[in-house]
Coordinates of C-alpha atoms (C1' of nucleotides) in Angstrom, one line a residue:
Chain A
M1 CA 152.1 -115.4 -110.2
S2 CA 154.2 -115.5 -107.2
L3 CA 156.8 -118.1 -106.3
L4 CA 154.7 -119.2 -103.5
Q5 CA 151.7 -119.8 -105.7
V6 CA 153.8 -121.7 -108.3
G7 CA 155.1 -123.9 -105.5
A8 CA 151.7 -124.7 -104.3
K9 CA 150.5 -125.3 -107.8
L10 CA 153.2 -127.7 -108.6
T11 CA 152.7 -129.8 -105.6
Y12 CA 149.0 -130.1 -106.4
L13 CA 149.6 -130.8 -110.1
K14 CA 152.0 -133.5 -109.5
S15 CA 149.5 -135.7 -107.8
F16 CA 146.8 -134.6 -110.2
W17 CA 148.9 -135.6 -113.2
E18 CA 149.6 -139.1 -112.2
P19 CA 148.6 -141.1 -115.2
R20 CA 145.3 -142.8 -115.0
G21 CA 142.5 -143.8 -117.2
L22 CA 140.0 -141.1 -118.2
A23 CA 137.2 -143.1 -116.8
D24 CA 138.4 -142.6 -113.2
L25 CA 139.6 -139.1 -113.7
V26 CA 138.2 -137.5 -110.6
V27 CA 137.5 -133.9 -110.9
P28 CA 136.5 -132.2 -107.7
F29 CA 134.4 -129.5 -109.3
R30 CA 131.8 -129.4 -112.0
L31 CA 132.5 -126.7 -114.4
G32 CA 129.6 -124.4 -115.1
L33 CA 130.4 -124.2 -118.8
T34 CA 127.6 -124.1 -121.3
A35 CA 127.7 -125.7 -124.7
N36 CA 129.4 -122.9 -126.6
E37 CA 132.0 -122.2 -124.0
S38 CA 134.9 -124.4 -125.0
A39 CA 137.3 -126.3 -122.9
M40 CA 140.7 -125.3 -121.6
I41 CA 142.7 -126.0 -124.7
D42 CA 141.9 -125.7 -128.4
I43 CA 140.7 -129.2 -129.1
K44 CA 140.9 -128.6 -132.9
A45 CA 144.5 -127.5 -132.5
L46 CA 145.2 -130.6 -130.5
R47 CA 143.6 -132.8 -133.2
D48 CA 145.5 -131.1 -136.0
N49 CA 148.8 -131.0 -134.2
P50 CA 149.0 -133.3 -131.3
E51 CA 152.8 -133.3 -131.3
A52 CA 153.0 -129.7 -130.1
F53 CA 150.9 -130.5 -127.1
I54 CA 152.8 -133.7 -126.4
K55 CA 156.0 -131.7 -126.5
T56 CA 154.7 -129.0 -124.2
V57 CA 153.4 -131.5 -121.7
Q58 CA 156.7 -133.4 -121.6
A59 CA 158.7 -130.2 -121.4
R60 CA 156.6 -129.1 -118.4
G61 CA 157.5 -132.4 -116.8
N62 CA 154.0 -133.9 -116.4
K63 CA 152.8 -137.2 -117.6
V64 CA 149.4 -136.4 -118.9
D65 CA 148.5 -138.8 -121.7
L66 CA 146.8 -137.1 -124.6
G67 CA 145.8 -140.4 -126.3
P68 CA 142.5 -140.9 -124.5
L69 CA 141.7 -137.3 -125.1
L70 CA 142.1 -137.7 -128.9
A71 CA 140.1 -141.0 -128.7
L72 CA 137.3 -139.3 -126.9
D73 CA 137.3 -136.5 -129.5
A74 CA 137.1 -139.0 -132.4
K75 CA 134.3 -140.9 -130.7
R76 CA 132.4 -137.7 -130.1
R77 CA 132.6 -136.6 -133.7
E78 CA 131.4 -140.0 -134.8
L79 CA 128.4 -139.8 -132.5
I80 CA 127.5 -136.3 -133.7
V81 CA 127.3 -137.4 -137.3
G82 CA 124.6 -140.0 -136.5
L83 CA 122.7 -137.8 -134.1
D84 CA 122.6 -134.9 -136.4
Q85 CA 121.1 -137.0 -139.1
L86 CA 118.4 -138.1 -136.8
K87 CA 117.7 -134.5 -135.7
A88 CA 117.6 -133.3 -139.3
Q89 CA 115.1 -136.0 -140.1
R90 CA 112.9 -135.1 -137.2
N91 CA 113.0 -131.4 -138.0
E92 CA 112.1 -132.0 -141.6
N93 CA 109.1 -134.2 -140.6
S94 CA 107.9 -131.7 -138.1
Q95 CA 108.0 -129.0 -140.7
K96 CA 105.9 -131.2 -143.0
V97 CA 103.3 -131.6 -140.3
G98 CA 103.2 -127.9 -139.7
K99 CA 102.9 -127.0 -143.4
G100 CA 99.7 -129.0 -143.8
G101 CA 98.6 -130.5 -147.1
L102 CA 98.7 -134.0 -145.7
S103 CA 95.7 -136.2 -145.1
E104 CA 94.8 -137.0 -141.6
Q105 CA 96.2 -140.5 -142.0
E106 CA 99.4 -139.4 -143.6
K107 CA 99.8 -136.8 -140.9
Q108 CA 99.2 -139.2 -138.1
A109 CA 101.7 -141.7 -139.6
L110 CA 104.3 -139.1 -139.9
I111 CA 103.8 -138.0 -136.3
D112 CA 104.1 -141.6 -135.1
L113 CA 107.2 -142.1 -137.1
T114 CA 108.8 -138.9 -135.8
R115 CA 107.9 -139.7 -132.3
T116 CA 110.2 -142.8 -132.5
L117 CA 112.9 -140.6 -134.0
G118 CA 112.5 -138.3 -131.0
D119 CA 112.8 -141.3 -128.7
Q120 CA 116.1 -142.3 -130.3
I121 CA 117.4 -138.8 -130.0
K122 CA 116.5 -138.6 -126.4
A123 CA 118.3 -141.9 -125.8
Q124 CA 121.5 -140.9 -127.6
D125 CA 121.7 -137.3 -126.5
P126 CA 122.8 -138.0 -122.9
I127 CA 125.5 -140.3 -124.2
L128 CA 126.9 -137.5 -126.3
R129 CA 126.7 -135.1 -123.4
D130 CA 128.5 -137.5 -121.1
L131 CA 131.2 -137.9 -123.7
E132 CA 131.6 -134.1 -124.1
E133 CA 131.8 -133.7 -120.3
R134 CA 134.5 -136.3 -120.1
L135 CA 136.3 -134.7 -123.0
E136 CA 136.2 -131.3 -121.2
Q137 CA 137.4 -132.8 -118.0
A138 CA 140.3 -134.5 -119.8
A139 CA 141.2 -131.2 -121.6
L140 CA 141.2 -129.5 -118.2
V141 CA 144.5 -131.0 -117.2
V142 CA 146.3 -129.9 -120.3
P143 CA 148.4 -126.8 -119.7
N144 CA 149.0 -124.0 -122.1
L145 CA 151.5 -124.5 -124.9
V146 CA 154.8 -123.0 -123.9
D147 CA 156.4 -120.6 -126.3
A148 CA 159.4 -121.8 -128.3
S149 CA 161.7 -119.3 -126.5
V150 CA 161.1 -120.8 -123.1
P151 CA 164.1 -122.6 -121.8
V152 CA 163.6 -126.3 -121.3
G153 CA 164.2 -127.4 -117.7
Q154 CA 162.9 -129.4 -114.8
G155 CA 162.4 -126.8 -112.1
E156 CA 163.4 -123.6 -110.5
E157 CA 167.1 -124.3 -110.8
E158 CA 167.0 -124.3 -114.5
N159 CA 165.4 -120.9 -114.9
K160 CA 167.6 -118.7 -117.0
E161 CA 168.9 -115.3 -116.0
V162 CA 168.3 -112.9 -118.8
A163 CA 169.2 -109.6 -117.2
R164 CA 170.6 -108.1 -114.1
W165 CA 170.5 -104.5 -112.8
G166 CA 172.2 -102.7 -110.0
E167 CA 175.0 -103.6 -107.6
P168 CA 174.2 -105.2 -104.3
R169 CA 175.3 -102.8 -101.7
K170 CA 178.4 -103.5 -99.6
F171 CA 177.7 -103.4 -96.0
D172 CA 180.2 -102.4 -93.4
F173 CA 178.1 -104.2 -90.8
E174 CA 176.1 -107.4 -90.7
P175 CA 172.8 -106.6 -92.5
K176 CA 169.7 -107.6 -90.5
H177 CA 166.7 -109.7 -91.4
H178 CA 163.8 -107.4 -92.3
A179 CA 161.6 -108.9 -89.6
D180 CA 164.1 -108.0 -86.9
L181 CA 164.6 -104.6 -88.3
A182 CA 160.8 -103.9 -88.6
E183 CA 160.0 -105.2 -85.1
A184 CA 162.6 -102.9 -83.7
L185 CA 161.3 -100.0 -85.7
G186 CA 157.8 -100.8 -84.5
I187 CA 156.4 -100.9 -88.0
L188 CA 155.6 -104.6 -88.3
D189 CA 153.9 -106.5 -85.5
A190 CA 153.7 -110.3 -86.2
A191 CA 152.5 -111.2 -82.8
R192 CA 149.5 -109.0 -83.0
G193 CA 148.8 -110.3 -86.5
V194 CA 148.5 -113.7 -85.0
K195 CA 146.3 -112.5 -82.2
L196 CA 143.9 -110.8 -84.6
A197 CA 143.8 -113.5 -87.2
Q198 CA 146.4 -116.3 -87.2
S199 CA 150.0 -116.9 -88.3
R200 CA 151.0 -115.4 -91.6
F201 CA 149.0 -112.2 -90.8
T202 CA 150.8 -109.1 -89.7
L203 CA 149.8 -105.8 -88.2
V204 CA 151.5 -103.0 -90.1
K205 CA 152.0 -99.8 -88.1
G206 CA 153.1 -96.2 -88.3
L207 CA 155.7 -95.5 -91.0
G208 CA 155.4 -99.1 -92.2
A209 CA 151.8 -98.6 -93.1
R210 CA 152.6 -95.2 -94.5
M211 CA 155.3 -96.7 -96.6
E212 CA 153.0 -99.4 -98.1
R213 CA 150.6 -96.6 -99.0
A214 CA 153.4 -94.5 -100.4
L215 CA 154.7 -97.5 -102.5
A216 CA 151.3 -98.2 -103.9
A217 CA 150.7 -94.6 -104.8
F218 CA 154.1 -94.3 -106.4
M219 CA 153.6 -97.5 -108.5
L220 CA 150.1 -96.5 -109.5
D221 CA 151.3 -93.0 -110.5
L222 CA 154.1 -94.5 -112.6
H223 CA 151.9 -96.9 -114.4
T224 CA 148.9 -94.6 -115.0
L225 CA 150.7 -91.4 -115.7
E226 CA 153.8 -92.7 -117.6
N227 CA 153.0 -96.2 -118.8
G228 CA 149.5 -95.8 -120.1
Y229 CA 147.6 -98.0 -117.7
T230 CA 144.0 -97.3 -116.6
E231 CA 143.5 -97.7 -112.8
V232 CA 140.7 -100.0 -111.7
A233 CA 139.5 -101.0 -108.3
P234 CA 137.7 -104.4 -108.7
P235 CA 135.7 -106.4 -106.2
L236 CA 137.9 -108.4 -103.9
L237 CA 135.4 -111.1 -103.6
V238 CA 134.5 -112.8 -106.8
N239 CA 132.3 -115.7 -108.0
A240 CA 133.4 -119.1 -109.3
E241 CA 133.0 -118.1 -113.0
T242 CA 135.6 -115.4 -112.5
M243 CA 138.0 -117.8 -110.8
T244 CA 137.4 -120.3 -113.6
G245 CA 138.1 -117.8 -116.3
T246 CA 141.6 -117.1 -115.2
G247 CA 142.4 -120.6 -114.1
Q248 CA 142.3 -120.5 -110.3
L249 CA 139.4 -122.9 -110.5
P250 CA 138.8 -125.7 -110.5
K251 CA 142.3 -127.0 -110.0
F252 CA 143.6 -124.7 -107.4
E253 CA 140.6 -124.3 -105.1
E254 CA 142.6 -125.3 -102.1
D255 CA 144.8 -122.2 -102.5
L256 CA 141.8 -119.9 -102.1
F257 CA 139.8 -118.5 -99.2
K258 CA 136.1 -119.3 -99.9
T259 CA 133.3 -117.4 -98.1
T260 CA 130.2 -119.0 -96.8
S261 CA 128.2 -117.2 -99.5
G262 CA 130.2 -119.0 -102.2
L263 CA 132.4 -116.1 -103.2
Y264 CA 136.2 -116.3 -103.1
L265 CA 138.7 -113.8 -101.9
I266 CA 140.9 -112.9 -104.7
P267 CA 144.5 -114.3 -104.6
T268 CA 145.6 -111.7 -107.1
A269 CA 143.9 -108.8 -109.0
E270 CA 144.7 -110.8 -112.1
A271 CA 141.4 -112.7 -111.5
P272 CA 138.9 -109.9 -111.4
V273 CA 140.7 -107.6 -113.8
T274 CA 141.3 -110.2 -116.5
N275 CA 137.6 -111.1 -116.2
I276 CA 136.5 -107.5 -116.7
H277 CA 136.0 -108.4 -120.4
R278 CA 134.8 -111.9 -119.9
D279 CA 132.1 -112.9 -122.5
E280 CA 132.8 -109.7 -124.4
V281 CA 133.6 -109.0 -128.0
L282 CA 136.1 -106.1 -128.1
K283 CA 136.8 -103.8 -131.0
E284 CA 140.2 -104.5 -132.6
E285 CA 141.0 -100.8 -132.4
D286 CA 140.5 -100.8 -128.7
L287 CA 143.5 -103.1 -128.3
P288 CA 145.7 -103.2 -126.5
I289 CA 143.9 -102.5 -123.2
Y290 CA 146.1 -101.8 -120.1
Y291 CA 144.8 -102.0 -116.6
V292 CA 146.6 -101.5 -113.3
S293 CA 145.0 -102.4 -110.0
H294 CA 146.1 -102.1 -106.4
T295 CA 144.4 -104.7 -104.2
P296 CA 145.0 -106.9 -101.2
C297 CA 145.5 -110.5 -102.2
F298 CA 144.5 -113.5 -100.1
R299 CA 146.1 -116.9 -100.3
S300 CA 145.7 -119.9 -98.2
E301 CA 149.3 -121.0 -98.7
A302 CA 148.3 -124.6 -98.5
G303 CA 151.3 -126.7 -98.8
S304 CA 153.8 -124.1 -97.8
Y305 CA 154.1 -125.1 -94.2
G306 CA 157.4 -124.2 -92.8
K307 CA 158.4 -122.0 -95.7
D308 CA 159.3 -118.4 -94.9
T309 CA 157.6 -118.5 -91.5
K310 CA 159.6 -115.6 -90.3
G311 CA 158.9 -112.2 -91.7
Y312 CA 156.8 -110.5 -94.3
I313 CA 157.6 -112.5 -97.4
R314 CA 154.8 -115.1 -97.3
Q315 CA 151.5 -113.8 -95.9
H316 CA 147.9 -114.9 -96.2
Q317 CA 147.1 -111.3 -97.0
F318 CA 149.3 -108.9 -98.9
N319 CA 149.1 -105.9 -101.2
K320 CA 150.0 -106.0 -104.8
V321 CA 149.9 -103.6 -107.8
E322 CA 148.9 -105.7 -110.7
L323 CA 149.3 -105.0 -114.4
V324 CA 146.9 -106.7 -116.8
K325 CA 146.8 -106.4 -120.6
F326 CA 144.5 -107.5 -123.3
S327 CA 146.5 -107.7 -126.5
H328 CA 146.1 -108.5 -130.2
P329 CA 147.6 -112.0 -130.7
D330 CA 150.3 -110.7 -133.0
Q331 CA 151.5 -108.2 -130.3
S332 CA 151.3 -110.2 -127.1
F333 CA 155.0 -111.2 -126.9
A334 CA 156.1 -107.6 -127.6
E335 CA 153.6 -106.5 -125.0
L336 CA 155.1 -109.0 -122.5
E337 CA 158.5 -107.3 -123.0
K338 CA 157.0 -103.9 -122.4
M339 CA 155.2 -105.1 -119.3
R340 CA 158.4 -106.6 -117.9
G341 CA 160.0 -103.2 -118.6
N342 CA 157.2 -101.4 -116.7
A343 CA 157.8 -103.6 -113.7
E344 CA 161.6 -103.3 -113.9
E345 CA 161.2 -99.5 -113.9
V346 CA 159.7 -99.6 -110.5
L347 CA 162.7 -101.4 -109.1
K348 CA 165.1 -99.1 -111.0
R349 CA 163.5 -95.9 -109.6
L350 CA 163.6 -97.4 -106.1
E351 CA 167.2 -98.3 -106.8
L352 CA 166.8 -101.9 -105.8
P353 CA 169.2 -104.4 -107.4
Y354 CA 167.4 -107.1 -109.2
R355 CA 167.7 -109.8 -111.9
V356 CA 165.3 -111.1 -114.5
M357 CA 164.7 -114.8 -114.8
A358 CA 163.0 -116.5 -117.8
L359 CA 161.1 -119.3 -116.2
C360 CA 161.9 -122.7 -117.7
T361 CA 159.3 -125.2 -118.9
G362 CA 159.3 -127.0 -115.6
D363 CA 158.6 -124.0 -113.5
I364 CA 156.3 -121.9 -115.7
G365 CA 152.7 -121.5 -114.5
F366 CA 149.8 -123.6 -115.8
S367 CA 148.2 -120.9 -117.9
A368 CA 151.4 -119.1 -119.0
S369 CA 153.0 -119.5 -122.4
K370 CA 156.0 -117.5 -121.4
C371 CA 156.9 -115.9 -118.0
Y372 CA 159.6 -113.7 -116.5
D373 CA 160.2 -113.4 -112.8
L374 CA 161.8 -110.3 -111.4
E375 CA 163.9 -111.1 -108.4
V376 CA 165.0 -108.4 -106.0
W377 CA 168.2 -108.6 -103.9
L378 CA 167.7 -109.3 -100.2
P379 CA 171.0 -108.6 -98.3
F380 CA 170.2 -110.7 -95.2
E381 CA 169.5 -113.9 -97.2
G382 CA 172.2 -112.9 -99.7
R383 CA 170.1 -113.9 -102.7
Y384 CA 167.6 -112.7 -105.1
R385 CA 163.9 -113.3 -104.3
E386 CA 160.8 -113.1 -106.5
I387 CA 159.0 -109.7 -106.4
S388 CA 157.2 -109.8 -109.7
S389 CA 156.1 -112.3 -112.3
C390 CA 155.0 -111.3 -115.8
S391 CA 153.2 -113.8 -118.0
N392 CA 151.8 -114.0 -121.4
C393 CA 148.9 -116.4 -121.2
T394 CA 148.3 -116.2 -124.9
D395 CA 144.7 -117.3 -125.7
F396 CA 144.5 -119.8 -122.8
Q397 CA 142.6 -117.6 -120.4
A398 CA 140.7 -115.8 -123.2
R399 CA 139.4 -119.2 -124.3
R400 CA 138.1 -120.1 -120.9
A401 CA 136.7 -116.6 -120.3
Q402 CA 135.5 -116.0 -123.9
I403 CA 137.3 -112.7 -124.4
R404 CA 137.4 -111.9 -128.1
F405 CA 137.8 -109.1 -130.5
K406 CA 136.2 -108.4 -133.8
P407 CA 138.8 -107.9 -136.5
K408 CA 138.7 -104.6 -138.3
D409 CA 138.4 -106.2 -141.7
G410 CA 135.2 -107.8 -140.6
G411 CA 136.3 -111.4 -140.0
K412 CA 135.2 -113.7 -137.3
P413 CA 135.8 -112.7 -133.7
Q414 CA 139.1 -114.0 -132.4
L415 CA 140.4 -114.7 -129.0
V416 CA 142.6 -111.9 -127.5
H417 CA 145.8 -112.7 -125.6
T418 CA 145.9 -111.8 -122.0
L419 CA 148.9 -110.8 -120.0
N420 CA 149.5 -110.1 -116.3
G421 CA 152.3 -109.1 -114.1
S422 CA 153.0 -107.6 -110.7
G423 CA 154.2 -104.1 -110.8
L424 CA 155.1 -104.9 -107.9
A425 CA 154.2 -106.9 -104.9
V426 CA 154.0 -104.1 -102.3
G427 CA 154.7 -106.1 -99.2
R428 CA 157.9 -107.6 -100.7
T429 CA 159.0 -104.2 -102.0
L430 CA 158.7 -103.0 -98.4
V431 CA 160.9 -105.9 -97.3
A432 CA 163.4 -105.1 -100.0
I433 CA 163.6 -101.5 -99.0
L434 CA 164.0 -102.4 -95.3
E435 CA 166.8 -104.7 -96.0
N436 CA 168.6 -102.8 -98.7
Y437 CA 168.3 -99.3 -97.1
Q438 CA 169.0 -100.3 -93.5
Q439 CA 171.6 -98.4 -91.6
K440 CA 174.0 -99.5 -88.9
D441 CA 171.9 -98.0 -86.2
G442 CA 168.9 -99.8 -87.3
S443 CA 167.2 -96.9 -89.1
V444 CA 166.1 -97.1 -92.7
T445 CA 166.7 -94.5 -95.3
I446 CA 163.8 -93.8 -97.6
P447 CA 164.4 -94.2 -101.3
K448 CA 164.6 -90.8 -103.0
V449 CA 161.5 -91.3 -105.3
L450 CA 159.5 -92.2 -102.3
V451 CA 160.2 -89.2 -100.2
P452 CA 157.5 -87.0 -101.7
Y453 CA 155.0 -89.8 -101.1
M454 CA 156.2 -90.1 -97.5
G455 CA 155.4 -86.5 -96.7
G456 CA 159.0 -85.4 -97.1
I457 CA 160.6 -87.6 -94.5
T458 CA 163.8 -89.2 -95.5
Q459 CA 164.2 -92.0 -93.0
I460 CA 162.5 -94.3 -90.6
P461 CA 164.3 -93.5 -87.4
A462 CA 165.6 -96.1 -85.0
L463 CA 163.6 -96.1 -81.8
Chain B
rG1 C1' 114.2 -109.8 -95.1
rG2 C1' 108.9 -108.4 -97.8
rA3 C1' 106.5 -107.2 -102.7
rG4 C1' 106.9 -106.9 -107.9
rA5 C1' 109.3 -106.8 -112.9
rG6 C1' 112.8 -108.8 -116.1
rA7 C1' 117.0 -111.8 -118.7
rU8 C1' 116.6 -112.3 -126.8
rG9 C1' 122.4 -111.1 -131.5
rU10 C1' 128.3 -106.4 -131.0
rC11 C1' 124.5 -103.0 -128.6
rC12 C1' 119.2 -101.3 -128.0
rG13 C1' 114.8 -103.7 -128.7
rA14 C1' 110.2 -106.7 -131.1
rG15 C1' 108.3 -111.3 -130.9
rU16 C1' 103.1 -115.8 -126.6
rG17 C1' 103.3 -123.2 -130.5
rG18 C1' 105.3 -124.3 -136.9
rU19 C1' 107.2 -120.8 -142.5
rC20 C1' 111.9 -117.6 -136.3
rG21 C1' 118.5 -117.4 -136.4
rA22 C1' 114.8 -114.5 -135.0
rA23 C1' 111.2 -107.8 -137.1
rG24 C1' 113.0 -102.8 -136.4
rG25 C1' 116.9 -99.5 -135.0
rA26 C1' 122.1 -98.5 -133.7
rG27 C1' 127.0 -99.9 -134.8
rC28 C1' 130.3 -101.9 -138.3
rA29 C1' 131.9 -103.2 -143.7
rC30 C1' 131.3 -102.2 -148.8
rG31 C1' 129.0 -99.2 -152.7
rC32 C1' 126.5 -94.6 -154.6
rC33 C1' 126.4 -89.4 -153.8
rU34 C1' 130.6 -85.3 -152.6
rG35 C1' 136.1 -81.2 -154.3
rG36 C1' 136.5 -83.8 -149.4
rA37 C1' 133.5 -85.0 -145.3
rA38 C1' 128.8 -85.2 -142.7
rA39 C1' 123.9 -86.2 -143.9
rG40 C1' 121.2 -89.3 -147.3
rC41 C1' 120.5 -93.8 -150.3
rG42 C1' 121.6 -99.1 -151.4
rU43 C1' 123.8 -103.8 -150.0
rG44 C1' 125.8 -106.9 -146.4
rU45 C1' 126.7 -108.2 -141.2
rA46 C1' 125.5 -113.8 -134.9
rU47 C1' 128.2 -117.7 -132.4
rA48 C1' 129.7 -122.6 -131.7
rG49 C1' 130.0 -127.8 -133.1
rG50 C1' 129.9 -131.7 -137.2
rG51 C1' 130.5 -133.4 -142.6
rG52 C1' 133.0 -131.7 -147.2
rU53 C1' 139.3 -130.1 -151.1
rA54 C1' 135.5 -126.6 -152.0
rA55 C1' 130.8 -124.7 -153.3
rC56 C1' 127.9 -126.0 -149.7
rU57 C1' 125.3 -128.7 -146.0
rU58 C1' 123.7 -130.0 -141.1
rU59 C1' 123.1 -129.5 -135.7
rA60 C1' 122.8 -126.5 -131.5
rU61 C1' 122.1 -121.7 -129.2
rC62 C1' 116.7 -116.3 -127.3
rG63 C1' 119.9 -116.5 -118.7
rA64 C1' 120.9 -122.1 -116.9
rG65 C1' 118.8 -127.0 -116.3
rG66 C1' 114.6 -130.2 -116.8
rG67 C1' 109.5 -131.3 -118.8
rU68 C1' 105.1 -131.2 -122.4
rU69 C1' 104.8 -131.7 -127.9
rC70 C1' 105.5 -134.4 -134.3
rG71 C1' 107.4 -129.3 -133.5
rA72 C1' 109.3 -124.5 -128.1
rA73 C1' 112.3 -117.8 -127.9
rU74 C1' 107.0 -118.7 -127.1
rC75 C1' 103.6 -123.5 -122.6
rC76 C1' 104.9 -126.0 -117.5
rC77 C1' 108.6 -126.8 -113.4
rU78 C1' 113.4 -125.8 -110.9
rC79 C1' 117.5 -122.7 -110.4
rU80 C1' 120.7 -118.4 -111.2
rC81 C1' 121.3 -113.4 -112.0
rU82 C1' 119.6 -108.3 -112.8
rC83 C1' 116.3 -104.2 -111.8
rU84 C1' 112.3 -101.4 -109.0
rC85 C1' 109.7 -100.3 -104.3
rC86 C1' 109.7 -101.2 -98.9
rG87 C1' 112.6 -102.5 -94.4
rC88 C1' 117.7 -102.6 -92.4
rC89 C1' 122.6 -100.6 -93.0
rA90 C1' 128.6 -98.6 -94.1

RNA sequence: GGAGAGAUGUCCGAGUGGUCGAAGGAGCACGCCUGGAAAGCGUGUAUAGGGGUAACUUUAUCGAGGGUUCGAAUCCCUCUCUCUCCGCCA
């Protein structure tokens, strides 16, 4: 998840999480969940161990009150007990009628009796369903449990640096902003992007377009040939179920572009790729599954007015190479470390200085249990900026999307853990290269590993 | 856009009002057989929610929602999706 997305999410969440009674909890979107698809959090786990959830919610800095949720759950169970008894009686009676051996009168009496049972059931069933719906909606605002290793903090400022690589280059001239460089080199054309679409769209030209293609190819080769990922090219328009599975819907609909046919443009390949195995039961021996996908991403950037208006950092459309894993629950945190290493490797080979941040409880995404951001050095701004985000979503998305595996020993299907991370955001990588590899004359040297992918050229010459 | 067919368990596939959570097969697990394996034979094998320390018990689920009925996978209505043929088209 990108910084921009987190920002938008947090603003939205803040208003959403104002304390209020469950009765007037307004949810803008009716979930298309069926009875055996469960809610966003494990209601049983909440029942058994509410303290863990309360702790998480507090640490994340939101004020959702879990009390009403627990009360609803208790009420629901109470109702089920009575209703199930009624249904059991009805079923038994119906079977007696069917089996025969009753006199006409007995039979008719039983039918009449059972009809009243049926009426009672019909009267109570909607009450239960209403209760369950409210329970589900209430569960919807409860975020994933954060892992114990996540630093506690209020916001971005309290994220913890856990690693740093490379030395920011010393310039013997004033480094330029990438947008100024790129305009001068004729490789990024913001004005024409606006003409063709609107602001936050850019026309990429010449060696700029070539470099994006080269970067994508380089990253894909690294991840497929060396890191064991399988390349996939998913649909870029997906349905509401898919968006719900990974958590973009229903809460973050305003961040998405929706088409007139009801499909959504993907804001990240995480959405379609994680949903590849939605409603599936995988074999334990197939885990872990690694996918890598290079796609455009589309984000409305609602709520980010005025931020990064200049340049190629924050666009409505950008390219990203995304890593997705389906992991055995016991391995997911180890897999997160590996995934972070895979993303870091891209920066290392491009020789771009970066640091790794462990996001704190106040900054971590809604569905993530633990998350690292990779931040690349940008000389003009003189600071590190997010270029990748690697998250372990544990079973949070798997529960929504019903992604399970059958244990080898024959036990019940269990939820897998899902992970995702950028490996990397291609547009921002281009930005980082432009700024870090710029020369005094305005030309840009091409990182060594990229030269073969650029047809052998070693620089973008100044015009 | 026009015409038709379909949606059942991990998968394939039968089932047109009751004894159907659902035949049969595949897969998987265990056992027998074998020097070991394959084949063969036998046994077992859905998910979710309640209640119960447990044994166990109960409810729901045959694409989704509604209806008829004492009783629905099965009958009726609505919707969604998939497939085939025709038309259009990158």
